[in-house]
């Protein structure tokens, strides 16, 4: 409450999300996300929670966030109170477990009134430039290479004799 008016001050919470990953992405590649929770005020935001449902082609590995936990594909970060003008960051490490594009959205909520919900989600997408998704290329191994060499040599000998 503001002392002069007795009105509950609103807070404008927002979330941004960025991704860091090697290029191209392959099975087992690490994908790191940075979530940044912010409050543009004018008052403090209470009971701030960030929820991030990871896509099925990612596996949760670890986090640097105090008050965070993962259950299956759902990552929840209990930020707590976020003062006017404050922001706090959290890092999540995941691993690619299947081929395909990766689109991931995090959402932020607060028990304090939020006049602008348009900035309450942040998205990061991988699978296009600069993070192309590698396709699975079969390999034939050493024995296969030797066999291929013999076949090509035999084909060249037959072609020369004609």
Short mmCIF file of C-alpha atoms in Angstrom, two decimals, residues 11 16 26 31 43-44 73 83 98 102 110 140 143 148 159:
data_model
loop_
_atom_site.label_atom_id
_atom_site.label_comp_id
_atom_site.label_asym_id
_atom_site.label_seq_id
_atom_site.Cartn_x
_atom_site.Cartn_y
_atom_site.Cartn_z
CA UNK A 11 3.79 -4.28 -10.21
CA UNK A 16 12.76 -12.70 -21.10
CA UNK A 26 22.59 -33.03 -32.46
CA UNK A 31 21.04 -26.24 -24.59
CA UNK A 43 5.45 -1.40 -6.44
CA UNK A 44 7.02 -4.65 -5.35
CA UNK A 73 9.16 -31.57 -18.25
CA UNK A 83 11.24 -5.10 -5.83
CA UNK A 98 15.35 -36.09 -30.21
CA UNK A 102 12.87 -26.63 -30.32
CA UNK A 110 2.64 -12.66 -9.44
CA UNK A 140 29.02 -47.52 -42.36
CA UNK A 143 34.46 -52.48 -42.45
CA UNK A 148 32.69 -49.91 -50.45
CA UNK A 159 34.55 -50.32 -66.75
#
